[in-house]
PDB file of C-alpha atoms and ligand atoms in Angstrom:
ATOM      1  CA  UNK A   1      19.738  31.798 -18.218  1.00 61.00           C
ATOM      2  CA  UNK A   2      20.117  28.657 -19.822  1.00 72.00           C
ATOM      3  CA  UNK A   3      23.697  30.251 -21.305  1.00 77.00           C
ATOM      4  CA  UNK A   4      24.713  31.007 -17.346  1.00 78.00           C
ATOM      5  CA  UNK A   5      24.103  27.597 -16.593  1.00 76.00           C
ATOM      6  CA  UNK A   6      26.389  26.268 -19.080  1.00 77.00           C
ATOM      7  CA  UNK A   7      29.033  28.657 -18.532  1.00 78.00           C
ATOM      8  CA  UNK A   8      29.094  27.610 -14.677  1.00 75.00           C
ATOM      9  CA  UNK A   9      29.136  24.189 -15.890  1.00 76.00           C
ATOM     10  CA  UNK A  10      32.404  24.656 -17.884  1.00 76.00           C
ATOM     11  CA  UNK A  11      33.720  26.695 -14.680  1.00 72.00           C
ATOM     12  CA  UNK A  12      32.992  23.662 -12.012  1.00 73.00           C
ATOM     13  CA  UNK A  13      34.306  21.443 -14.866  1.00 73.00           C
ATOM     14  CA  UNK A  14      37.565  23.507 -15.133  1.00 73.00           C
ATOM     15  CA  UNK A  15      38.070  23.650 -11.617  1.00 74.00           C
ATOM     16  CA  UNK A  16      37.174  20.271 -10.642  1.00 76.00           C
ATOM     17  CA  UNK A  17      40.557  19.818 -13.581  1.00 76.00           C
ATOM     18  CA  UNK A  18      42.646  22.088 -11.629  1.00 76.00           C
ATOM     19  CA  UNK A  19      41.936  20.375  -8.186  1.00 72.00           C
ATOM     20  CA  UNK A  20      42.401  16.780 -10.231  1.00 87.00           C
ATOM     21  CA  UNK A  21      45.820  17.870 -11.156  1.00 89.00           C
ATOM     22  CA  UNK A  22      46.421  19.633  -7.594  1.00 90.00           C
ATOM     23  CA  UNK A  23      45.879  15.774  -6.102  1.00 92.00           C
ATOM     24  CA  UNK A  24      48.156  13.876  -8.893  1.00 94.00           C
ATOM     25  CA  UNK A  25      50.928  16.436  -7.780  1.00 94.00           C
ATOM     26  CA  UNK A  26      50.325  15.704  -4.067  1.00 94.00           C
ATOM     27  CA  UNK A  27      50.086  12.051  -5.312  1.00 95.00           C
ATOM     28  CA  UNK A  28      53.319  12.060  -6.758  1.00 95.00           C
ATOM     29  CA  UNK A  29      54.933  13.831  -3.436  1.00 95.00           C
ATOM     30  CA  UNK A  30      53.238  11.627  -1.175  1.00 96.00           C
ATOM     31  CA  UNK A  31      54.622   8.390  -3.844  1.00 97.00           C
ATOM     32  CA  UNK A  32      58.284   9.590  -3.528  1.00 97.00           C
ATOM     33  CA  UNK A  33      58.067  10.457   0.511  1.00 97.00           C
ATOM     34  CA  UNK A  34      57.002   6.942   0.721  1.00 98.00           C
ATOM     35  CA  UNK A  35      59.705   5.946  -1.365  1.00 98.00           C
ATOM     36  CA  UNK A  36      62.385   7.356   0.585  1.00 98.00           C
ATOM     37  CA  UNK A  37      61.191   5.802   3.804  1.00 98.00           C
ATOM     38  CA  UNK A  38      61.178   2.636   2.292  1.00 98.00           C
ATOM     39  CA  UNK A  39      64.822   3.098   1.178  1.00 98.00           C
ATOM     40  CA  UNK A  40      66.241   5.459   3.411  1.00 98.00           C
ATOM     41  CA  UNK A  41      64.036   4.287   6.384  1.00 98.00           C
ATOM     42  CA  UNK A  42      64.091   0.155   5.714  1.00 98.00           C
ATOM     43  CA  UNK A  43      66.518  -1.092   3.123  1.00 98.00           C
ATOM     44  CA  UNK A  44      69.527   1.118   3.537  1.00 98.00           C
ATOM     45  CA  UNK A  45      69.109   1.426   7.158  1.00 98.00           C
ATOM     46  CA  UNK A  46      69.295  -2.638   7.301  1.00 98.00           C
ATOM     47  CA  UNK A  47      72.241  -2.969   4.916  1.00 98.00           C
ATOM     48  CA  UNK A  48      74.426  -0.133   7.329  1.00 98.00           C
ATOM     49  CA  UNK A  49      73.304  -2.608  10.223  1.00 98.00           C
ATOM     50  CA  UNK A  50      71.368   0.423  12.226  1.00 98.00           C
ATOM     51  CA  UNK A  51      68.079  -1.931  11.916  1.00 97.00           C
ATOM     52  CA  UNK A  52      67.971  -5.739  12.353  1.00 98.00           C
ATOM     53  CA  UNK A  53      67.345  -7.570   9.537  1.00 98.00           C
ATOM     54  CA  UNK A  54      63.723  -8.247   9.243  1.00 98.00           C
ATOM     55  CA  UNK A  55      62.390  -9.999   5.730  1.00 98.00           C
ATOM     56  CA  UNK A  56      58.509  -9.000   5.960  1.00 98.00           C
ATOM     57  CA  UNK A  57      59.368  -5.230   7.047  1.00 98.00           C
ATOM     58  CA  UNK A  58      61.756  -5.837   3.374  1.00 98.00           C
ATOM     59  CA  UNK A  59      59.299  -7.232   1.428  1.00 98.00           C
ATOM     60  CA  UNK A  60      56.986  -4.749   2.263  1.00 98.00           C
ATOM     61  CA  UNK A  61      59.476  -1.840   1.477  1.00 98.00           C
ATOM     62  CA  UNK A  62      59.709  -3.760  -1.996  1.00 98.00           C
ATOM     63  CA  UNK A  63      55.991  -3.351  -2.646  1.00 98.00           C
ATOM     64  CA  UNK A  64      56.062   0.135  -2.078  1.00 98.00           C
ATOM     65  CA  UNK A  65      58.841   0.605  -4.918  1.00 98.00           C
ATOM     66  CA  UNK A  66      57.276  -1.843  -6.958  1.00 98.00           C
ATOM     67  CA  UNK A  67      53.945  -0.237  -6.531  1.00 97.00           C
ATOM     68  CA  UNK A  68      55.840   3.080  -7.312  1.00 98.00           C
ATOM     69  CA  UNK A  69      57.513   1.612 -10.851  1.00 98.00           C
ATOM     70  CA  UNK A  70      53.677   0.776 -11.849  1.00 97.00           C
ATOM     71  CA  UNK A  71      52.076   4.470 -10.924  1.00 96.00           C
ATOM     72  CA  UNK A  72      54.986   6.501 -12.117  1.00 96.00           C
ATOM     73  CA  UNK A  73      53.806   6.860 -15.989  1.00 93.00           C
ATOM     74  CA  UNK A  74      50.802   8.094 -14.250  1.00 94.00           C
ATOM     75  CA  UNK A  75      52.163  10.595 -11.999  1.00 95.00           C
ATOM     76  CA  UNK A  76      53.304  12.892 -14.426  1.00 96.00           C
ATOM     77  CA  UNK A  77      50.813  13.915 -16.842  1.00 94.00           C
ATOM     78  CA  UNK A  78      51.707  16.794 -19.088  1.00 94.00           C
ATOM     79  CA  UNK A  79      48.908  18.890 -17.487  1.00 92.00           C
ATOM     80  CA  UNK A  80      50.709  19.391 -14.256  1.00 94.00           C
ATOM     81  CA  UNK A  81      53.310  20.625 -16.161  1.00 92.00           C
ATOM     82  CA  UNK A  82      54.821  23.669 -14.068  1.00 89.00           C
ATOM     83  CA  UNK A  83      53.100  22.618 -11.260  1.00 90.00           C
ATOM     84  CA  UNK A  84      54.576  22.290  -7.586  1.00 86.00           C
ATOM     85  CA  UNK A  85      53.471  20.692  -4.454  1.00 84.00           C
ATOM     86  CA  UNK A  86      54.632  23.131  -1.039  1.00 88.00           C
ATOM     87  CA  UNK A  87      58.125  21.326   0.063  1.00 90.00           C
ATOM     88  CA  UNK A  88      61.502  21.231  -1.437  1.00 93.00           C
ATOM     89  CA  UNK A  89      61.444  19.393  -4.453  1.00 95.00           C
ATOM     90  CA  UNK A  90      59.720  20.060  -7.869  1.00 94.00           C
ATOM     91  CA  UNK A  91      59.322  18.229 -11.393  1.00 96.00           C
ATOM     92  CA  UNK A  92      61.903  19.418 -13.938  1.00 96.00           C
ATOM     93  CA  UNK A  93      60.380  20.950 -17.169  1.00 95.00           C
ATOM     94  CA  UNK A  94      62.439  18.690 -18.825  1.00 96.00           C
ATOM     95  CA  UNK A  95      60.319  15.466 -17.815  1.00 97.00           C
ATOM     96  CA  UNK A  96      57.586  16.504 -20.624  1.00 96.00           C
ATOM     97  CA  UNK A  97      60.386  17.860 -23.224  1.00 96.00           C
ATOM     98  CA  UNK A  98      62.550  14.694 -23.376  1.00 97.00           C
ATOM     99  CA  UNK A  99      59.636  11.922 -22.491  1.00 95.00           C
ATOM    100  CA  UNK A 100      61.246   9.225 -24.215  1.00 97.00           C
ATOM    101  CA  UNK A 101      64.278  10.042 -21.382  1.00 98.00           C
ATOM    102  CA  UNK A 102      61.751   9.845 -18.616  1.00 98.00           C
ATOM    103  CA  UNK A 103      60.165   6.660 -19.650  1.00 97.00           C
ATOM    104  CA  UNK A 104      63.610   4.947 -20.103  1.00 98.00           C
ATOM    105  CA  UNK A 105      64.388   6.039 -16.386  1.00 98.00           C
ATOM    106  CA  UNK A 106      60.654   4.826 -15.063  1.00 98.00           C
ATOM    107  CA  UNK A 107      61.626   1.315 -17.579  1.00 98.00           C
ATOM    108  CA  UNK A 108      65.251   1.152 -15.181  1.00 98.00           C
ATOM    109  CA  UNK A 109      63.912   1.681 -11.949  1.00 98.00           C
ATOM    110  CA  UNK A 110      61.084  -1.218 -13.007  1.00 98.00           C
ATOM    111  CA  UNK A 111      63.565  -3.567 -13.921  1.00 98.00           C
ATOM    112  CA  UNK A 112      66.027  -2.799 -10.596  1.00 98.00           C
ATOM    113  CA  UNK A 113      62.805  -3.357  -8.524  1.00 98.00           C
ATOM    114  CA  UNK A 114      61.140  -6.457 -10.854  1.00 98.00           C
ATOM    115  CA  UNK A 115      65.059  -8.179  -9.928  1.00 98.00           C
ATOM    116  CA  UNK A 116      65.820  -7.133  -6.385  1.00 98.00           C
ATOM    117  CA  UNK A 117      62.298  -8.578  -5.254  1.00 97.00           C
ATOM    118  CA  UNK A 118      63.250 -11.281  -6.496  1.00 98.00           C
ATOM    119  CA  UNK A 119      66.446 -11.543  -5.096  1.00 98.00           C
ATOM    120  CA  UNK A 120      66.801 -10.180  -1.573  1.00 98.00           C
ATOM    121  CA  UNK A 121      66.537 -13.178   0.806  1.00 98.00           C
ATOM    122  CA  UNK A 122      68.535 -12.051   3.521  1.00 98.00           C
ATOM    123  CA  UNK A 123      70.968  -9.265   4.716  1.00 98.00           C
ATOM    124  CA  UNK A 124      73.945 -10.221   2.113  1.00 98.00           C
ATOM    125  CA  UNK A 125      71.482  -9.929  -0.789  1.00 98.00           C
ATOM    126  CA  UNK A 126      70.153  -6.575   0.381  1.00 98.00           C
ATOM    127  CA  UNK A 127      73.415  -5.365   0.855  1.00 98.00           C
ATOM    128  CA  UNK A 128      74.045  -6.623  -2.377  1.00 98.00           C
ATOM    129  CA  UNK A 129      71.337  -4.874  -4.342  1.00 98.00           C
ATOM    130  CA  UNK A 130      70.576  -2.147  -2.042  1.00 98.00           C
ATOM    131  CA  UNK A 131      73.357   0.594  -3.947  1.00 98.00           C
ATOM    132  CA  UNK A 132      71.254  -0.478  -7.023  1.00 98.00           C
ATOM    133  CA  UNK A 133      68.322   0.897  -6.597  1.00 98.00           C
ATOM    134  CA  UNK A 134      69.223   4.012  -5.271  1.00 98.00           C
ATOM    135  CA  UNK A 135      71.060   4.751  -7.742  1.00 98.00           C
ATOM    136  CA  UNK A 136      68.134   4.146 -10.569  1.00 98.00           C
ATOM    137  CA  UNK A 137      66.593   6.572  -7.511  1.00 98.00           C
ATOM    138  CA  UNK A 138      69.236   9.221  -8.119  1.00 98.00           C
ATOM    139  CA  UNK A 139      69.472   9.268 -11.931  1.00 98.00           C
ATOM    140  CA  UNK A 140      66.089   9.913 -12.548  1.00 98.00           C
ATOM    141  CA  UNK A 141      66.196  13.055  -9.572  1.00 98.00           C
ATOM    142  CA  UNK A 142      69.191  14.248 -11.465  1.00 98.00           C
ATOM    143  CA  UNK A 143      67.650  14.581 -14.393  1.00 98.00           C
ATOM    144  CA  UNK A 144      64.105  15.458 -13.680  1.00 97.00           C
ATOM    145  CA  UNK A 145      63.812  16.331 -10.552  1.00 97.00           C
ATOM    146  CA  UNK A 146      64.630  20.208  -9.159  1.00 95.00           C
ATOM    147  CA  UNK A 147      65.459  21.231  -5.766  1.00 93.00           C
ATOM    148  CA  UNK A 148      63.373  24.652  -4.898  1.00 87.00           C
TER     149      UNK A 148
HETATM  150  C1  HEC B 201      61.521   7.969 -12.981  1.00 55.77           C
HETATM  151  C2  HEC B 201      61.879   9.061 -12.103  1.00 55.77           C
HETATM  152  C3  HEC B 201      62.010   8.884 -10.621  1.00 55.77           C
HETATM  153  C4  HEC B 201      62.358   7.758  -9.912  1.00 55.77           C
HETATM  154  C5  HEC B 201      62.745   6.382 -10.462  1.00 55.77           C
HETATM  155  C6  HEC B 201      62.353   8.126  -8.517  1.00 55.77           C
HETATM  156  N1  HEC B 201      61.990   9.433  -8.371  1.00 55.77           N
HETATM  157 FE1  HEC B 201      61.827  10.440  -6.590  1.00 55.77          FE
HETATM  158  N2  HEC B 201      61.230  12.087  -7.593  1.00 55.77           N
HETATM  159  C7  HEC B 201      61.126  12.215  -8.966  1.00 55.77           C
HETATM  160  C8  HEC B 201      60.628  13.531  -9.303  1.00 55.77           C
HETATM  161  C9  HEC B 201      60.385  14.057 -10.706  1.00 55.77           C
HETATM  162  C10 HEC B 201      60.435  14.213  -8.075  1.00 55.77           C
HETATM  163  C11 HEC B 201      59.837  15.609  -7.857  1.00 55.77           C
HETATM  164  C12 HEC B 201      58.321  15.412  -7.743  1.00 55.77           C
HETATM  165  C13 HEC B 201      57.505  16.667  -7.485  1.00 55.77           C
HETATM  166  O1  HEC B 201      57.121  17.332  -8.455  1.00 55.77           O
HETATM  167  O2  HEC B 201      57.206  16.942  -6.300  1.00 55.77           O
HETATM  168  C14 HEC B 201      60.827  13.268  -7.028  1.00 55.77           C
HETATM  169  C15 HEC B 201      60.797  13.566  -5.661  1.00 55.77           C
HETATM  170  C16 HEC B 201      61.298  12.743  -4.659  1.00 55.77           C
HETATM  171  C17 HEC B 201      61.377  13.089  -3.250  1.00 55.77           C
HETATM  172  C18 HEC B 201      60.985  14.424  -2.644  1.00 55.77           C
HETATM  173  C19 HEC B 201      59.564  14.364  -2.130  1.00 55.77           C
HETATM  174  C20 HEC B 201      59.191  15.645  -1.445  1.00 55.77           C
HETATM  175  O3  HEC B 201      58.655  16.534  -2.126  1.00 55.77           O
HETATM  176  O4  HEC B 201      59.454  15.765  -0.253  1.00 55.77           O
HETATM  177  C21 HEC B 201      61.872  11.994  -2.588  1.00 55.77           C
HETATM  178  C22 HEC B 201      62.141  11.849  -1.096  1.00 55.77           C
HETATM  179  C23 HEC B 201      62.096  10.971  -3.586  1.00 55.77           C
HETATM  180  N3  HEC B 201      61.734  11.452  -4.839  1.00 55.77           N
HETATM  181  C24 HEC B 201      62.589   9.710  -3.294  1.00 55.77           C
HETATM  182  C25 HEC B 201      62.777   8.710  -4.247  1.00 55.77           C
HETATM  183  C26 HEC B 201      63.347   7.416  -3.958  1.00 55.77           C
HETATM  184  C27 HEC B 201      63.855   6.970  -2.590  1.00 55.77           C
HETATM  185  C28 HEC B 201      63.347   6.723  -5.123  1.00 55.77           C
HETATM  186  C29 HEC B 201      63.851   5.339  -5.409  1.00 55.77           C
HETATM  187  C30 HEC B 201      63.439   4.269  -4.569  1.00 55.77           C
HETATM  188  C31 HEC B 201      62.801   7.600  -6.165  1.00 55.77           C
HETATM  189  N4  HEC B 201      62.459   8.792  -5.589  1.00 55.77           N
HETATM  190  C32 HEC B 201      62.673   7.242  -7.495  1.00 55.77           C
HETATM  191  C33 HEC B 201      61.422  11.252  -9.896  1.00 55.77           C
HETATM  192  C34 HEC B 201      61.780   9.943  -9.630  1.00 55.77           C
END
């Protein structure tokens, strides 16, 4: 009896693992959709001109990416390691095999973020750094990001 009990116990503990690592890879999805609609959706789409310029919808684009940079060394923990959320996109294998690459990308897009906040004042400056940070965006995807 008391053996049953603590096997259950180690099954609700492994499962209640499994569904932790089932939300950080939903976490992670639901981080980078975010991202792109603050890129795609706000900055870029002010910089073509297909949005008026508009420095608190900006800003607040910024703190998603900035609140992004802090959560990515989080996002991937080696346990979700072959893991995939339903959609398009998965994490590369690579991410866990070349970590030091990873966290020089996640140190990149920090820095791009840290300096465009504090930059971007009004539509020149966006335009200006806009091309940046996608393209800290883009190098990490190419490297560890797959298409499905
Ligand atoms: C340090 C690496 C890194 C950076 C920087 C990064 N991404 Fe990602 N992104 C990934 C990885 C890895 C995935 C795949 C995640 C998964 O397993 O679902 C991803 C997935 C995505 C997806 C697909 C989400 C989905 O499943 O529908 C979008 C959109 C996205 N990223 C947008 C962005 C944008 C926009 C930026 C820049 C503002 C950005 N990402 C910065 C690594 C990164």
């Amino acid at each position: 009896m008391k053996r049953s009990i603590i096997v259950l116990g180690a099954m609700l503990l492994g499962a209640s693992a499994v569904m932790a690592q089932q939300d950080i890879v939903k976490d992670r999805q639901a981080t980078m959709k975010a991202n792109g609609r603050a890129l795609g959706g706000t900055l870029s789409a002010m910089a073509k001109g297909d949005k008026p310029y508009d420095q608190d919808a900006v800003d607040a684009a910024l703190v998603v990416l900035d609140d992004t940079a802090k959560k990515l060394p989080a996002l991937f923990p080696e346990s979700t390691k072959g893991m995939k959320a339903e959609g398009d996109y998965s994490t590369s294998p690579k991410l866990w095999e070349d970590k030091a690459g990873f966290d020089a990308k996640v140190a990149s897009f920090t820095k791009v973020v840290t300096e465009a906040k504090a930059k971007i004042k009004d539509l020149d400056s966006l335009k200006a750094n806009v091309g940046g940070i996608g393209k800290e965006c883009g190098s990490c995807h190419e490297a560890f990001r797959l298409k499905i």
